[in-house]
Coordinates of C-alpha atoms and ligand atoms in Angstrom, one line a residue:
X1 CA -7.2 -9.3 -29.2
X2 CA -4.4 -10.8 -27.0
X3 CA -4.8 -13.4 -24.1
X4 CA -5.9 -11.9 -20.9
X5 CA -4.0 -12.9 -18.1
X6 CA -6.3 -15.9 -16.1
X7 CA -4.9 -15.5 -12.5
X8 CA -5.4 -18.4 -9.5
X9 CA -5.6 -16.3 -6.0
X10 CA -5.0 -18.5 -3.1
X11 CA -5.9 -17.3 0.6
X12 CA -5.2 -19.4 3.4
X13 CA -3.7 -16.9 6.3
X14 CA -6.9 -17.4 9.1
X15 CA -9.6 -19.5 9.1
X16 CA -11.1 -19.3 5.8
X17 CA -10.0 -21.6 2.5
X18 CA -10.5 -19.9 -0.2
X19 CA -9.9 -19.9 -3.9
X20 CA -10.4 -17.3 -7.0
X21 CA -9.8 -17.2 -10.7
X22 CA -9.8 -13.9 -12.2
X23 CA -9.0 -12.2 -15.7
X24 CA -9.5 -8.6 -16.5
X25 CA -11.8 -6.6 -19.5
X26 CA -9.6 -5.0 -22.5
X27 CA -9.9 -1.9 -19.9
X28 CA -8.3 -4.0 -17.8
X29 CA -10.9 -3.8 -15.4
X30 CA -10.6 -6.9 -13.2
X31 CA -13.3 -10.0 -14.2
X32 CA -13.8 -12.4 -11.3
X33 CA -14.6 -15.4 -12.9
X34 CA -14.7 -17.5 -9.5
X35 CA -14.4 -17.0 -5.5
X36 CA -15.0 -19.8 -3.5
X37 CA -14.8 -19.6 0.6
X38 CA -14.9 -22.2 2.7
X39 CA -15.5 -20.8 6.5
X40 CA -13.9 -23.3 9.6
X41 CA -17.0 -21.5 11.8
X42 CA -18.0 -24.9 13.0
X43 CA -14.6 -25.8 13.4
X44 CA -13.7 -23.5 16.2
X45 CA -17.1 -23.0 17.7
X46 CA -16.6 -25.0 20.5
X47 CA -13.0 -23.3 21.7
X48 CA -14.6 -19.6 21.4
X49 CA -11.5 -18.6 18.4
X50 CA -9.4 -19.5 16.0
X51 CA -7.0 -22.9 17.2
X52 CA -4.0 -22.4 14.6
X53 CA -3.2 -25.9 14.6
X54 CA -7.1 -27.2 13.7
X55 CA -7.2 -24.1 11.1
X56 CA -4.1 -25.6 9.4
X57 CA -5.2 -29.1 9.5
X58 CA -8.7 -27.8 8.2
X59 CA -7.3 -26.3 5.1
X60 CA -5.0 -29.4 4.6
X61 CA -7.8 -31.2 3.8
X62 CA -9.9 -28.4 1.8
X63 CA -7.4 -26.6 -0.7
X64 CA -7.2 -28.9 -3.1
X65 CA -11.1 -29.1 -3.8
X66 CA -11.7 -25.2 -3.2
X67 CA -8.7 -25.1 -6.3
X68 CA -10.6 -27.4 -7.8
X69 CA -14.0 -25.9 -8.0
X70 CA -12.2 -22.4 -8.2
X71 CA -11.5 -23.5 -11.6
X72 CA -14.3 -25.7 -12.5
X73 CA -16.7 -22.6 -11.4
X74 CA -14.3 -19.9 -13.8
X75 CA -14.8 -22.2 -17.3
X76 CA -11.4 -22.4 -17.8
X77 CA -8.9 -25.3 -18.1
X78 CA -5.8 -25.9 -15.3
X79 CA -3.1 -25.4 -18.3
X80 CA -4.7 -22.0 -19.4
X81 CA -3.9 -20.3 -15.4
X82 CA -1.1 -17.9 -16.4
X83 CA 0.2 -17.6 -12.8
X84 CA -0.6 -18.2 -9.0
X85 CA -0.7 -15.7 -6.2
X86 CA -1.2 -17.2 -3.1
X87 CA -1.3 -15.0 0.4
X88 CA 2.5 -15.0 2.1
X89 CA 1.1 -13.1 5.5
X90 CA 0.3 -11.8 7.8
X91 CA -1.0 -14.2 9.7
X92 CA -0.6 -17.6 11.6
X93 CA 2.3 -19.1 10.0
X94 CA 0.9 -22.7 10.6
X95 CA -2.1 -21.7 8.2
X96 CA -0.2 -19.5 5.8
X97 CA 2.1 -22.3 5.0
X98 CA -0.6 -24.7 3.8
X99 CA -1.7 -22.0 0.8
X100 CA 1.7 -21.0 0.5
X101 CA 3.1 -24.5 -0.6
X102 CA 0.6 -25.6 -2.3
X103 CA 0.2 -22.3 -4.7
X104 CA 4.1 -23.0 -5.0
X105 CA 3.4 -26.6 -6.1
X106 CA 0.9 -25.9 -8.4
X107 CA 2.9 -23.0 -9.9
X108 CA 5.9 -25.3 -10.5
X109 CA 4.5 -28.6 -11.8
X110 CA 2.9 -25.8 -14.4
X111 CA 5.8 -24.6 -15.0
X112 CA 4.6 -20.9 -14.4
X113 CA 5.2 -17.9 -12.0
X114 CA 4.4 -17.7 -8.5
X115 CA 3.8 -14.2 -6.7
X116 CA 3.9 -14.0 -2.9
X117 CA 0.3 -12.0 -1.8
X118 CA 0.7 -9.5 1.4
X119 CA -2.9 -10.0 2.7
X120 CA -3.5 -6.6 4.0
X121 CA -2.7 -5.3 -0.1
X122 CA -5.6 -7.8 -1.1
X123 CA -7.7 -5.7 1.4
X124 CA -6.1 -2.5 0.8
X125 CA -7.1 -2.7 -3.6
X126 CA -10.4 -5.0 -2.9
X127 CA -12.5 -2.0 -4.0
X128 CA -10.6 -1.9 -7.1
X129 CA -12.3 -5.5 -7.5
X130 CA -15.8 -3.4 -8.2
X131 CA -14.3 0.6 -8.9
X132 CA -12.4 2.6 -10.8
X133 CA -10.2 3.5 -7.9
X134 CA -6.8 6.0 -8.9
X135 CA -4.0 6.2 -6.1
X136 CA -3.4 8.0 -4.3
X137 CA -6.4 7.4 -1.8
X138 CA -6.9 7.4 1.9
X139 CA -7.5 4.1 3.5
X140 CA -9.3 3.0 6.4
X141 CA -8.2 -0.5 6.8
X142 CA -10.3 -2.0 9.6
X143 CA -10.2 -6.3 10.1
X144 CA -9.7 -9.0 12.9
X145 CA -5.8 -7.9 13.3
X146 CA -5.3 -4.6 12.0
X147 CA -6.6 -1.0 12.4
X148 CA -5.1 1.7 10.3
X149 CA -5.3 4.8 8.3
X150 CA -2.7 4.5 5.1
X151 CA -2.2 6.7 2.3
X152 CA -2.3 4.5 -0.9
X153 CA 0.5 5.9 -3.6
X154 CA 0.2 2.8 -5.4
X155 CA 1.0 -1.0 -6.0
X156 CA 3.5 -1.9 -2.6
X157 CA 3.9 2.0 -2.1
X158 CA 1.9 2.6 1.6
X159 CA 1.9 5.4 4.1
X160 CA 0.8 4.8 7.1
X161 CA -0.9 7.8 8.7
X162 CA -2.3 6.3 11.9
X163 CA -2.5 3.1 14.3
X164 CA -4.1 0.8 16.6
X165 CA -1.7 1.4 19.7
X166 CA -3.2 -2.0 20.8
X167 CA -6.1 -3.8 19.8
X168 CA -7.6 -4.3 16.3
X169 CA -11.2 -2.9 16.1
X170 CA -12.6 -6.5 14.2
X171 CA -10.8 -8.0 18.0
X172 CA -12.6 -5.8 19.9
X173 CA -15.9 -6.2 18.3
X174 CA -15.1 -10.2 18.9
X175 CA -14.0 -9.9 22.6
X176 CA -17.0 -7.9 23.4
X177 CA -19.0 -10.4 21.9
X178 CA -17.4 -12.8 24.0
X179 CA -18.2 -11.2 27.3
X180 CA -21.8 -10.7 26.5
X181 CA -21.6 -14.4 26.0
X182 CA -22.1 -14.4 22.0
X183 CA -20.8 -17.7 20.2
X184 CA -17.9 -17.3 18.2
X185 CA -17.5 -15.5 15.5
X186 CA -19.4 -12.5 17.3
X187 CA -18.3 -9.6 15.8
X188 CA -20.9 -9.6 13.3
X189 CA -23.4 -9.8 15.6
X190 CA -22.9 -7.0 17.7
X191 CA -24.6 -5.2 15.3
X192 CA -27.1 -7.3 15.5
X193 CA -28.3 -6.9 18.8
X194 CA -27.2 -3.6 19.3
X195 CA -30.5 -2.6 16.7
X196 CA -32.4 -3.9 20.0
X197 CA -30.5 -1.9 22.4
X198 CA -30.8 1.8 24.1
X199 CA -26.9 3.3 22.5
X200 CA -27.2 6.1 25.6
X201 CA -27.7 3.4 28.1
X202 CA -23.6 3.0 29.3
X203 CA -21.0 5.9 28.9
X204 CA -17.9 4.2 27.6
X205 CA -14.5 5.6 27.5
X206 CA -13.0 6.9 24.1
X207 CA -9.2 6.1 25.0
X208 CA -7.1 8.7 23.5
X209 CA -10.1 10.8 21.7
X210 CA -8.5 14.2 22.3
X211 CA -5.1 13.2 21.3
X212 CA -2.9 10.9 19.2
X213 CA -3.6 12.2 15.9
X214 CA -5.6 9.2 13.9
X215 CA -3.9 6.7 16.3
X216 CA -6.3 4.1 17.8
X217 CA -6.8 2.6 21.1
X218 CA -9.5 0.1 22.1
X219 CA -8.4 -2.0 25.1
X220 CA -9.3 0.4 27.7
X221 CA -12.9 0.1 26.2
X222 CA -13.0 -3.7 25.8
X223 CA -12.0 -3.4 29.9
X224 CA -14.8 -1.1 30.6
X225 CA -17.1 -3.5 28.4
X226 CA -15.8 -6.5 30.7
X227 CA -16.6 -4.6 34.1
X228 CA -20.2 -3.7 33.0
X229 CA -20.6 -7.1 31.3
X230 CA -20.0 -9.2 34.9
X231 CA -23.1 -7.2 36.3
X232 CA -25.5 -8.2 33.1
X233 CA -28.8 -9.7 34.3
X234 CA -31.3 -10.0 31.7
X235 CA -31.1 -9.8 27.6
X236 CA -32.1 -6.1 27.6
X237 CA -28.9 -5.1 29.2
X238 CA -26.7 -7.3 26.7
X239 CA -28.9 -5.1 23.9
X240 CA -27.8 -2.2 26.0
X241 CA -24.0 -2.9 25.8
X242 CA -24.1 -3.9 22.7
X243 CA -26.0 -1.0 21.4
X244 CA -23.5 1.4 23.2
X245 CA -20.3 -0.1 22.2
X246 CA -21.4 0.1 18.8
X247 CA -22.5 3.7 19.0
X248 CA -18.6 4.3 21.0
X249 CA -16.9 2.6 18.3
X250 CA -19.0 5.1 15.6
X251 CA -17.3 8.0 17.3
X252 CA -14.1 7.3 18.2
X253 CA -14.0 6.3 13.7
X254 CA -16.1 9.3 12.9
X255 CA -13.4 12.2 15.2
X256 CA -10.2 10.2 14.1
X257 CA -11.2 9.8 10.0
X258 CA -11.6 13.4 10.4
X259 CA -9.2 14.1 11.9
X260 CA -7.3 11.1 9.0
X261 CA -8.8 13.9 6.2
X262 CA -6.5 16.3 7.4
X263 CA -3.4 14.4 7.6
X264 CA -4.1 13.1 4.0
X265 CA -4.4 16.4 2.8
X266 CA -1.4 17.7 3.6
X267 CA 0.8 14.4 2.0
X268 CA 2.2 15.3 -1.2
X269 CA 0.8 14.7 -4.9
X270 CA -2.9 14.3 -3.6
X271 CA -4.9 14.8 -6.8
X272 CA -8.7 14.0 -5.4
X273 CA -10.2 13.5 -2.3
X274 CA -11.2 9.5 -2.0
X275 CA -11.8 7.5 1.2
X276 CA -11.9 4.2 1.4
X277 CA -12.6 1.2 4.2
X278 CA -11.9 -1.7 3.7
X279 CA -11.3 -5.6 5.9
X280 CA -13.7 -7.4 7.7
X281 CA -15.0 -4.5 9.8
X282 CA -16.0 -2.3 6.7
X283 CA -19.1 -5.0 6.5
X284 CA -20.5 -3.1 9.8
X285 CA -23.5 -1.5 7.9
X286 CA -23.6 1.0 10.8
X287 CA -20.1 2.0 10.5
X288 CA -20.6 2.4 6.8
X289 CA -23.4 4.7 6.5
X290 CA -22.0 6.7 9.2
X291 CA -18.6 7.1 7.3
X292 CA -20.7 8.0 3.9
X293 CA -22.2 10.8 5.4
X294 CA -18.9 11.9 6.9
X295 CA -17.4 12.1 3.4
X296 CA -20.7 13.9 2.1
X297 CA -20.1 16.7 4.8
X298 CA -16.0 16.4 4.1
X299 CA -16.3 16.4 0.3
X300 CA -14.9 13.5 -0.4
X301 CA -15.7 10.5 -2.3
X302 CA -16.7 6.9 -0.2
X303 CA -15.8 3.9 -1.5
X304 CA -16.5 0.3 0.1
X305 CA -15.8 -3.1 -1.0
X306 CA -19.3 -4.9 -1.1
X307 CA -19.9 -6.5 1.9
X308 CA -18.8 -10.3 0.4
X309 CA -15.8 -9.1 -0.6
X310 CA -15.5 -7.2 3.1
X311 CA -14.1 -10.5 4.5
X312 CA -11.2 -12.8 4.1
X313 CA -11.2 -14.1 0.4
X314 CA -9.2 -15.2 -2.5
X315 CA -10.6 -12.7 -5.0
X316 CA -8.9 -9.8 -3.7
X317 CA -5.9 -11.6 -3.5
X318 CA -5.9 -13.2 -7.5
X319 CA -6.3 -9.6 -8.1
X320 CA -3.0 -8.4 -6.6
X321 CA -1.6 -11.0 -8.3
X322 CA -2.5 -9.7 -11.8
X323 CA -1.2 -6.6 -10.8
X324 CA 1.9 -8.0 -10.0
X325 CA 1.9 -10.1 -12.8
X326 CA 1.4 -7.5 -15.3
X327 CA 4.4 -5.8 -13.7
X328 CA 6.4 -9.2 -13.8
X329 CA 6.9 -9.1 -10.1
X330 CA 7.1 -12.6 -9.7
X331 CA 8.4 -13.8 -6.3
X332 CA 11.3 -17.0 -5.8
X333 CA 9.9 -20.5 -5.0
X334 CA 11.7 -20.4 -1.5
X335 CA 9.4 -17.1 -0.7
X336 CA 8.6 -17.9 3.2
X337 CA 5.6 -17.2 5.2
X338 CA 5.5 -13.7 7.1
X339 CA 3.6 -13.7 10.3
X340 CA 4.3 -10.1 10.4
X341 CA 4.2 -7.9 7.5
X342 CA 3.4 -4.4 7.9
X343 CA 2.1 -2.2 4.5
X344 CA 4.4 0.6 5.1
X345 CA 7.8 -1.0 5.9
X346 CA 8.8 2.0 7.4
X347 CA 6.5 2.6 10.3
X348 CA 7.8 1.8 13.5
X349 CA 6.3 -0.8 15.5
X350 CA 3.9 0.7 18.1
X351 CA 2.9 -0.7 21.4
X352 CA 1.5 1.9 23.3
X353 CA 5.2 3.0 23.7
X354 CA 7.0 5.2 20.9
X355 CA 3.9 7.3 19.9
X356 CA 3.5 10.4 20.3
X357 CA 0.0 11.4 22.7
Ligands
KG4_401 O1 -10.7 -9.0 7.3 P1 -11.2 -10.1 8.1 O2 -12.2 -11.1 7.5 O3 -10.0 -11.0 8.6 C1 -8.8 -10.5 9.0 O4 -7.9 -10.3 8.1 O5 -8.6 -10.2 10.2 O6 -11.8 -9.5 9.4 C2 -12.4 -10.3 10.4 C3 -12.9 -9.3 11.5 C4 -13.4 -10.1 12.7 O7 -12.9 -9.6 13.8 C5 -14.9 -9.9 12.6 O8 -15.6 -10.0 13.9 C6 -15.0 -8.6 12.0 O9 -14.0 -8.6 11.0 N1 -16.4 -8.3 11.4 C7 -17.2 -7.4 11.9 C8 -18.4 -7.5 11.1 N2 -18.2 -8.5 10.1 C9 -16.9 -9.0 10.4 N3 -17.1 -6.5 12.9 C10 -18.2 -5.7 13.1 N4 -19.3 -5.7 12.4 C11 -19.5 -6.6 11.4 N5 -20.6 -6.6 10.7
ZN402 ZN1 -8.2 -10.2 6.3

């Protein structure tokens, strides 16, 4: 029986610290022998979101303990880790850099590889973490910065089918939150209070429902949520808002994955029909069980990351790294930090301009 590759993943690209050690199974299934997450909630409380500066200085001080108990918590030894993978972007460059450098540092004074992480690849293969996933598969890729329908060919091979045109869906969900007055982070909570709340209560716009292929748009709703949200008086009404921007949000995913489906399908080489979500949004148990039973009536097959794994973490991205590393895909010591780094290199950036409606 040959060594198993033992993989440190190092995630530092928002406001989580966080740590993993993984191996795989002689199926080469993927073993997670540690994931530790520290969260700066209390950190940012106070300023209502993430303050680049204090999330930097925050993981300053953490990383080397979260390494620390990464590996203490996986049984193994420091000199056994075959390689480190530490996420290279996106994200705020301030905070990338800390994991960056140290995964670097660690990786040198071991004398072993080093392999740059693309963040939005940890979430993309997280489900891989728990299922026997084959490319190529549709993804729904739904977090605090990004909103977009890919089709997965493989390891660094992404298709993007379909956009946000302006705001993430994770943003929205935390700027609504912010308007009906929710401490930070809010997202989560929407859901929440929206289980107290009447969903038919307020008609919210669906911006570009009827058109735009599986494009996205959710600003025009966050302003319609702000205009109701200054004439609130009493909890009920925040239940009300919160119950119909949830319910909004479930239509506007439930027309455009359909509407993803048949995009998909006509890309080339598609051998079975899988659907995946994925990021920090995919933990919305509403949105979830809505896009099951999508994929029941569509025929094809759901898969979701459990919720833990929804979220930023270092698991997902140890297990890029052992992909890469079993590829020998090892990236250069002066690899910099990407603030921007889209999946699928060739889409054009789009800002409301350069798509077509
Ligand atoms: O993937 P993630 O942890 O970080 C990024 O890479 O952005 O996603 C964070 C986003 C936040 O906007 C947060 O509010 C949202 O995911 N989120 C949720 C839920 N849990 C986290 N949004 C709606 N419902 C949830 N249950
Ligand atoms: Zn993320």
């Amino acid at each position: 029986m040959s060594k198993k590759p033992l993989i440190l993943g190092i995630e530092t690209s928002c406001d989580e610290t966080a740590a993993s050690l993984i191996t795989e199974n002689e199926g080469g299934r993927p073993i997670v022998l540690s994931n530790i997450i520290s969260s700066q909630v209390d950190v940012h409380k106070e300023f209502g979101g993430v303050v680049p500066e204090l999330a930097a200085r925050s993981h300053m001080e953490k990383i080397d303990w979260i390494v620390q108990k990464a590996i203490s918590e996986s049984g193994h030894k420091i000199e056994e880790i075959d390689a480190v993978a530490s996420t290279a972007g996106p994200g705020l460059i301030v905070c990338l850099s800390v994991g960056l450098s140290f995964g670097k540092a660690f990786a040198a004074s071991l004398n072993i590889p080093f392999i740059a992480i693309n963040h939005l690849e940890g979430h993309a293969l997280s489900p891989k973490l728990n299922s026997d996933l084959n490319y190529p598969y549709l993804l729904l890729l739904i977090s605090g910065g990004h909103s977009q329908f890919l089709n997965v060919k493989g390891l660094g091979r992404y298709k993007r089918l379909g956009t946000t045109i302006d705001d993430a869906l994770g943003e929205a969900f935390d700027k609504t939150a912010k308007l009906l007055g929710i401490e930070f982070p809010g997202g989560p909570q929407i859901e929440i209070l929206a289980k107290k709340g009447d969903p038919s209560k307020y008609d919210l716009p669906k911006p570009i429902f009827y058109k735009g292929g599986c494009n996205l748009s959710f600003a025009g709703l966050k302003t319609a949520v702000l205009k109701i949200a200054k004439n609130i008086k009493n909890d009920q009404e925040k239940f009300d808002l919160a119950a119909s921007f949830q319910k909004t949000i479930e239509e506007i995913l439930y027309k455009k994955t359909k509407v993803a489906f048949k995009e998909f399908e006509k890309q080339k080489k598609i051998k079975e029909k899988v659907f995946v979500v994925a990021g920090g949004v995919a933990a919305n148990k509403n949105i979830r069980s809505m896009l099951k039973n999508l994929c029941v009536t569509e025929g094809y097959q759901s898969i979701f990351p459990p919720i833990e794994i929804c979220g930023d973490n270092a698991a997902m991205i140890a297990m890029v790294g052992l992909e890469k590393f079993k590829l020998k895909q090892f990236s250069k010591l002066d690899h910099a930090a990407i603030p921007r780094w889209p999946l699928d290199k060739k889409a054009v950036f789009l800002k409301g301009a350069g798509i077509k409606l």
